[in-house]
PDB file of C-alpha atoms in Angstrom:
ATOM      1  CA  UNK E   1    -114.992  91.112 130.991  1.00 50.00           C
ATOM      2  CA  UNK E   2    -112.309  92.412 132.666  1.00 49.00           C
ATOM      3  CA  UNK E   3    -108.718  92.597 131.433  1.00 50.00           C
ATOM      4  CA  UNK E   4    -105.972  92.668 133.963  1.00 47.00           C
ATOM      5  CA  UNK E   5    -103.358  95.401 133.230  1.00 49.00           C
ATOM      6  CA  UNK E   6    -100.289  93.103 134.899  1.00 48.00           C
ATOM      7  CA  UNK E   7     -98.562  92.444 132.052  1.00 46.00           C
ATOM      8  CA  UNK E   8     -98.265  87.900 132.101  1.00 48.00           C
ATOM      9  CA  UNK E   9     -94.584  87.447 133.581  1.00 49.00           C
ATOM     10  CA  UNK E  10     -92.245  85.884 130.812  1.00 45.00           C
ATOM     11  CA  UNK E  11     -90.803  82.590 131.451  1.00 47.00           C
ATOM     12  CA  UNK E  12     -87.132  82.472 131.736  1.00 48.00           C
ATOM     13  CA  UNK E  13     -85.564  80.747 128.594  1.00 46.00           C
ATOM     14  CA  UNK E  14     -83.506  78.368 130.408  1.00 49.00           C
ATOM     15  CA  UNK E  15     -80.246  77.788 129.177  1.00 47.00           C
ATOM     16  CA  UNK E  16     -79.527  77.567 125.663  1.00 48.00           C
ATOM     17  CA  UNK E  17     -76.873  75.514 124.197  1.00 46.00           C
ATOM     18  CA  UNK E  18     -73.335  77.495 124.034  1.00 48.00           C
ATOM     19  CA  UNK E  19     -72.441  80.275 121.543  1.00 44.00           C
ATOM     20  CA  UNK E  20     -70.192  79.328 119.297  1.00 44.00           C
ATOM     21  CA  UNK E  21     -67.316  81.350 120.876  1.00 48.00           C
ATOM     22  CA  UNK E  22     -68.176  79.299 123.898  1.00 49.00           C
ATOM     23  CA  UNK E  23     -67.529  75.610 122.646  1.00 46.00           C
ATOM     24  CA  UNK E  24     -64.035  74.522 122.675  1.00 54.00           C
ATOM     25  CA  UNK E  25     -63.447  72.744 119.055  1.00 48.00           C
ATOM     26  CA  UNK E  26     -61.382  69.943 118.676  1.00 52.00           C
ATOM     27  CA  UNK E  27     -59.408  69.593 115.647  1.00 49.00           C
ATOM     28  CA  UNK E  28     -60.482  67.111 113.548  1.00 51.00           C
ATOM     29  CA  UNK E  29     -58.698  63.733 113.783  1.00 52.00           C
ATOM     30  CA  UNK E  30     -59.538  62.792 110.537  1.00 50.00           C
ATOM     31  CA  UNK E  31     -57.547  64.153 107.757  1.00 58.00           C
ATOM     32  CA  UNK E  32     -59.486  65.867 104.803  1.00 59.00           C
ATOM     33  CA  UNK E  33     -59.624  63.396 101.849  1.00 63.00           C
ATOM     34  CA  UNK E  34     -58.315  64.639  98.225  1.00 64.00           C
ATOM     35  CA  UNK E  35     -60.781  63.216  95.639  1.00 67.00           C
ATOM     36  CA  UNK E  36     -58.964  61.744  93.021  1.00 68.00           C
ATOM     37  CA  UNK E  37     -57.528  63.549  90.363  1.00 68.00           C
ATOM     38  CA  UNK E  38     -59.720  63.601  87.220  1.00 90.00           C
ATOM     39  CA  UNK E  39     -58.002  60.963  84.478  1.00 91.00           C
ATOM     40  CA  UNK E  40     -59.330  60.833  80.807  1.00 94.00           C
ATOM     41  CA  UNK E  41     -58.203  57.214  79.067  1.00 95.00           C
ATOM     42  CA  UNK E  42     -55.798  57.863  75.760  1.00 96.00           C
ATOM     43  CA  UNK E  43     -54.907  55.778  72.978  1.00 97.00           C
ATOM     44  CA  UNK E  44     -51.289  55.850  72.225  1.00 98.00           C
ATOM     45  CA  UNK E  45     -50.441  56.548  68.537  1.00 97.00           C
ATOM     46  CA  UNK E  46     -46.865  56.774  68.298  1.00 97.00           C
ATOM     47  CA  UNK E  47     -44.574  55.010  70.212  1.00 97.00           C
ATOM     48  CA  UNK E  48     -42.380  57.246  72.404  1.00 96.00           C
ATOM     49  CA  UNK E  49     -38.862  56.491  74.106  1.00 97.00           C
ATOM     50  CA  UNK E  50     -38.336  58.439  77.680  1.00 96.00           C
ATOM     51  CA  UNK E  51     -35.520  61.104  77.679  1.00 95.00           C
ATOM     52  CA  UNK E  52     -35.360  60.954  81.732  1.00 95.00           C
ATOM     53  CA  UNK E  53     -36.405  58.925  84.702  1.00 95.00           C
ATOM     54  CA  UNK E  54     -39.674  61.850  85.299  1.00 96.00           C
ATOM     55  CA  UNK E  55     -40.886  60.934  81.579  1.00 97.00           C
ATOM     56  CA  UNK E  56     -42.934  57.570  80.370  1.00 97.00           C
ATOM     57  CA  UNK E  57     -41.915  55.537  77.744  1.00 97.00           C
ATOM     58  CA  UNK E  58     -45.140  54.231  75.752  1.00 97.00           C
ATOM     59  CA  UNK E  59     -46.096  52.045  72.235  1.00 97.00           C
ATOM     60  CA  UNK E  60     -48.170  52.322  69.903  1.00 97.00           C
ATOM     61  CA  UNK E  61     -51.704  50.862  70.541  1.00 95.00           C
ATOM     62  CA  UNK E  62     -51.063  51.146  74.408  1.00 96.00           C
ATOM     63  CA  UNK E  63     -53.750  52.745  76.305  1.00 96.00           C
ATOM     64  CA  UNK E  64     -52.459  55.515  79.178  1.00 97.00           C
ATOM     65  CA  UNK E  65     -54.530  57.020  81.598  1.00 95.00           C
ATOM     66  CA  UNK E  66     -53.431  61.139  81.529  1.00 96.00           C
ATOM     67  CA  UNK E  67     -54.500  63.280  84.515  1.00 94.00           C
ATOM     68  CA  UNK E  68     -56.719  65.977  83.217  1.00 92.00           C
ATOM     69  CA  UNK E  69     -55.278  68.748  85.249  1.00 93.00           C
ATOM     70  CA  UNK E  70     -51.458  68.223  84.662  1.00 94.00           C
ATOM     71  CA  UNK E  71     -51.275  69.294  80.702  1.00 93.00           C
ATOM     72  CA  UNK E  72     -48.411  72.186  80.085  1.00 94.00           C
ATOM     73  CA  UNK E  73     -48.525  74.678  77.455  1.00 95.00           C
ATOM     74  CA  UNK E  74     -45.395  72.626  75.855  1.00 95.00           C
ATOM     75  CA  UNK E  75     -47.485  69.539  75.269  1.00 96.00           C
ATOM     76  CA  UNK E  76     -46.685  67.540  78.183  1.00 97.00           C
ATOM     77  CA  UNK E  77     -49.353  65.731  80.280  1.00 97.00           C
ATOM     78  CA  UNK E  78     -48.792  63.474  83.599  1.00 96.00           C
ATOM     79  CA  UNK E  79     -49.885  59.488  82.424  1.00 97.00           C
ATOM     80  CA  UNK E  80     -50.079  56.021  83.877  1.00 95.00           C
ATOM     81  CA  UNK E  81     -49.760  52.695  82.088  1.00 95.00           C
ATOM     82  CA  UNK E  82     -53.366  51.146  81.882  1.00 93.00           C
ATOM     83  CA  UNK E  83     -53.470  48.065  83.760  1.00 90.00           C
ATOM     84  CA  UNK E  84     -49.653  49.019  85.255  1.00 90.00           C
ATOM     85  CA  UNK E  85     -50.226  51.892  87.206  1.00 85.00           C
ATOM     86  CA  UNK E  86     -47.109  52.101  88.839  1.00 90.00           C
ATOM     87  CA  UNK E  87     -45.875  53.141  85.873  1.00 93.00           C
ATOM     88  CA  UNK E  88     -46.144  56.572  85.973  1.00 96.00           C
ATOM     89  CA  UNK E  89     -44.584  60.102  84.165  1.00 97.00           C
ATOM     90  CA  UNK E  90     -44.517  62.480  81.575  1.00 97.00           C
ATOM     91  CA  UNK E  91     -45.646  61.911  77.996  1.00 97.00           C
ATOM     92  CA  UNK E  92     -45.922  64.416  75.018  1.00 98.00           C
ATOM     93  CA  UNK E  93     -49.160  64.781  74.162  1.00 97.00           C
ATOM     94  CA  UNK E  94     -48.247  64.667  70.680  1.00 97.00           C
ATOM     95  CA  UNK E  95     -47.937  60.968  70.673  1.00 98.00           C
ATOM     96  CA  UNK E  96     -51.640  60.450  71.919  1.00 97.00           C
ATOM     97  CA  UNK E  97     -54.456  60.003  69.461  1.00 96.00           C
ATOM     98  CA  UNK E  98     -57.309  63.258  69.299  1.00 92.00           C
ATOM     99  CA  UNK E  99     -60.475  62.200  69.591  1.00 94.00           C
ATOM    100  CA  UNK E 100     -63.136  64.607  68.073  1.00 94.00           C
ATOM    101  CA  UNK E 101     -64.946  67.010  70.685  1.00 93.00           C
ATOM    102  CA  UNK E 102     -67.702  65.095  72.564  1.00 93.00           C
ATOM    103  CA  UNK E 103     -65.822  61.426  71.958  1.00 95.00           C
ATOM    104  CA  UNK E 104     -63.650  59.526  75.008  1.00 95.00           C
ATOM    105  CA  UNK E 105     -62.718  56.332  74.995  1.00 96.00           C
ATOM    106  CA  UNK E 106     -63.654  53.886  77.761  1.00 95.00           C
ATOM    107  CA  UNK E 107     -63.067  50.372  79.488  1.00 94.00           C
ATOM    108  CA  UNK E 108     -65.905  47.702  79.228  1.00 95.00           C
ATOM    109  CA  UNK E 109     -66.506  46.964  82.435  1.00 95.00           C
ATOM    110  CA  UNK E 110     -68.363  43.549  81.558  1.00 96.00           C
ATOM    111  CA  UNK E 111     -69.431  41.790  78.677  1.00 96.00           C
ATOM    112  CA  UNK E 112     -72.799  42.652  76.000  1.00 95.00           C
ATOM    113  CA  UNK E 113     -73.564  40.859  73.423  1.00 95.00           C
ATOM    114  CA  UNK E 114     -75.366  43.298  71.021  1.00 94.00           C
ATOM    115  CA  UNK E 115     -79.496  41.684  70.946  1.00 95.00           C
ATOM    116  CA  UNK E 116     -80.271  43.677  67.338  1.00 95.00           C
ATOM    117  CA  UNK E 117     -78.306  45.218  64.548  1.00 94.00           C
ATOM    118  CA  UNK E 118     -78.431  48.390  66.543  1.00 96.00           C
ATOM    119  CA  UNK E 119     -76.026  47.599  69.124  1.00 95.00           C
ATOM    120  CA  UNK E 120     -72.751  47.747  69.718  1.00 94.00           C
ATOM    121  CA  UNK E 121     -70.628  44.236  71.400  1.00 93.00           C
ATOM    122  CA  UNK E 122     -68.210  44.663  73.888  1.00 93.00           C
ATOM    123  CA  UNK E 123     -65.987  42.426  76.025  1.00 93.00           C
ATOM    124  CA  UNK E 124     -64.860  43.231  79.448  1.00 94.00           C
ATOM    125  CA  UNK E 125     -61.699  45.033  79.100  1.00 93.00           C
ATOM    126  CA  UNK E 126     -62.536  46.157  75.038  1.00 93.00           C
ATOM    127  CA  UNK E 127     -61.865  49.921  74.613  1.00 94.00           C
ATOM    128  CA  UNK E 128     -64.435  51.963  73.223  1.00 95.00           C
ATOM    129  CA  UNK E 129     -64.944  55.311  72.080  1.00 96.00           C
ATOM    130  CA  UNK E 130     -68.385  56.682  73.149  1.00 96.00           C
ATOM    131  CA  UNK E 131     -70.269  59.845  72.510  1.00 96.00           C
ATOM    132  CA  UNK E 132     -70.679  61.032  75.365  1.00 93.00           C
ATOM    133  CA  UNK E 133     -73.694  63.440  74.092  1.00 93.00           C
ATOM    134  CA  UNK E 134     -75.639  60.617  72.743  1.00 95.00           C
ATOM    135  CA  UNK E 135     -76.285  59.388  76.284  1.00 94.00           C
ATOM    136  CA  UNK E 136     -79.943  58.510  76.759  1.00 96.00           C
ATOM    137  CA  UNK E 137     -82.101  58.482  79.734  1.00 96.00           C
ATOM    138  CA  UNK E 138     -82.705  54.914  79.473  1.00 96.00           C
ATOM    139  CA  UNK E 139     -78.938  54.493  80.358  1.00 96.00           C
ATOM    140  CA  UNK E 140     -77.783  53.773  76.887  1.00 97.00           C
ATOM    141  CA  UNK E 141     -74.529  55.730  75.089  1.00 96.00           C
ATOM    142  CA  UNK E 142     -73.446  55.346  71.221  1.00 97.00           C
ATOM    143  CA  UNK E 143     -70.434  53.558  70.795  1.00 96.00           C
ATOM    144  CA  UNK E 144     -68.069  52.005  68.668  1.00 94.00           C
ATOM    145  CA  UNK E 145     -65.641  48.851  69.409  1.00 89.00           C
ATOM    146  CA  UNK E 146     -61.765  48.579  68.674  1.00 83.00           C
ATOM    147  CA  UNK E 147     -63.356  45.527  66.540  1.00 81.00           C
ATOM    148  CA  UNK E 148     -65.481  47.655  64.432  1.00 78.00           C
ATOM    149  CA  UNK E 149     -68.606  46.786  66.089  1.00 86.00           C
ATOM    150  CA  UNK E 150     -70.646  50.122  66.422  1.00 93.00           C
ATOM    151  CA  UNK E 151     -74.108  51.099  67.744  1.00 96.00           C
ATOM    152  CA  UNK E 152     -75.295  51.181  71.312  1.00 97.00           C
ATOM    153  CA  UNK E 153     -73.539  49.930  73.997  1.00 96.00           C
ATOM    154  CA  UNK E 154     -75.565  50.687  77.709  1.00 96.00           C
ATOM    155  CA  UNK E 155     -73.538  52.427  79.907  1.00 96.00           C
ATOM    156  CA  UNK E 156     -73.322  49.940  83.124  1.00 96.00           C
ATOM    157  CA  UNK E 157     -71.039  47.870  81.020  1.00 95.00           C
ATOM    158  CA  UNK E 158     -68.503  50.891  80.660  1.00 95.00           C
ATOM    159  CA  UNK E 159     -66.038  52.370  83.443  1.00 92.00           C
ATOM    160  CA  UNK E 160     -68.168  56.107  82.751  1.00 88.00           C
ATOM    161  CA  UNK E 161     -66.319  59.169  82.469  1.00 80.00           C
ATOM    162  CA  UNK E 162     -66.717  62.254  81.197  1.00 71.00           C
ATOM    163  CA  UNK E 163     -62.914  63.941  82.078  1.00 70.00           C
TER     164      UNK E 163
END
């Protein structure tokens, strides 16, 4: 068999799409979207009287949502009213209730009626604190009711978060 020593011409890539210093970009139209800022749900525990228009008065018992990321070395932390979000500004975070490490409180989202001993009622709009570690993979979290009602609660009747 004989080989032929022509080497086989190469094709001629035709043309390939444009270099990247070739393509005109258009700036975006679309704005980039913020994602919300993280919030964490407090109970207040001492009612607090605002000294200025950037500061939020609160009561006892009222539930604030603070943002996570706003907290000053002086104790102050950004809040909204729960349920009157407009009402927005500056609380001392001396005045909100400390959970222990690995407990938040939550909304109910919708209503369970607890099926055993071992589980934990809640009505839509109940705050709860949950243990956050105690979440299972079966989509259930330990919990315990502002009505004394404690055990487990699953976790698609609570507004989740960890913040």
């Amino acid at each position: 068999s004989s080989r032929s020593s022509e080497p086989a011409a190469s094709p001629q890539p035709e043309r390939a799409s444009p270099s990247p210093a070739e393509v005109e970009v258009e700036p975006e139209e679309a704005e980039a979207v913020e994602p919300p800022a993280p919030k964490r749900l407090e109970r207040v525990m001492q009612t607090w009287t605002a000294d200025d228009p950037s500061q939020l008065s609160i009561v006892e018992d009222q539930f604030v949502n603070v943002w996570t990321e706003t907290g000053t070395d002086n104790g102050w932390i950004h809040a909204e009213i729960v349920g009157n979000e407009e009402r927005v500004g500056w609380v001392p975070t001396i005045v909100l209730q400390k959970l222990p490490e690995g407990q938040r409180w939550m909304a109910a989202s919708q209503n369970w009626e607890a099926l055993d001993a071992s589980q934990c009622s809640a009505t839509e709009g109940d705050m709860v604190v949950v243990w956050i570690s105690s979440l299972t993979k079966e989509g259930w979290t330990y919990s315990e009711s502002q009505k004394d009602f404690k055990g487990w609660l699953p976790v698609f009747c609570l507004d989740w978060n960890e913040n």
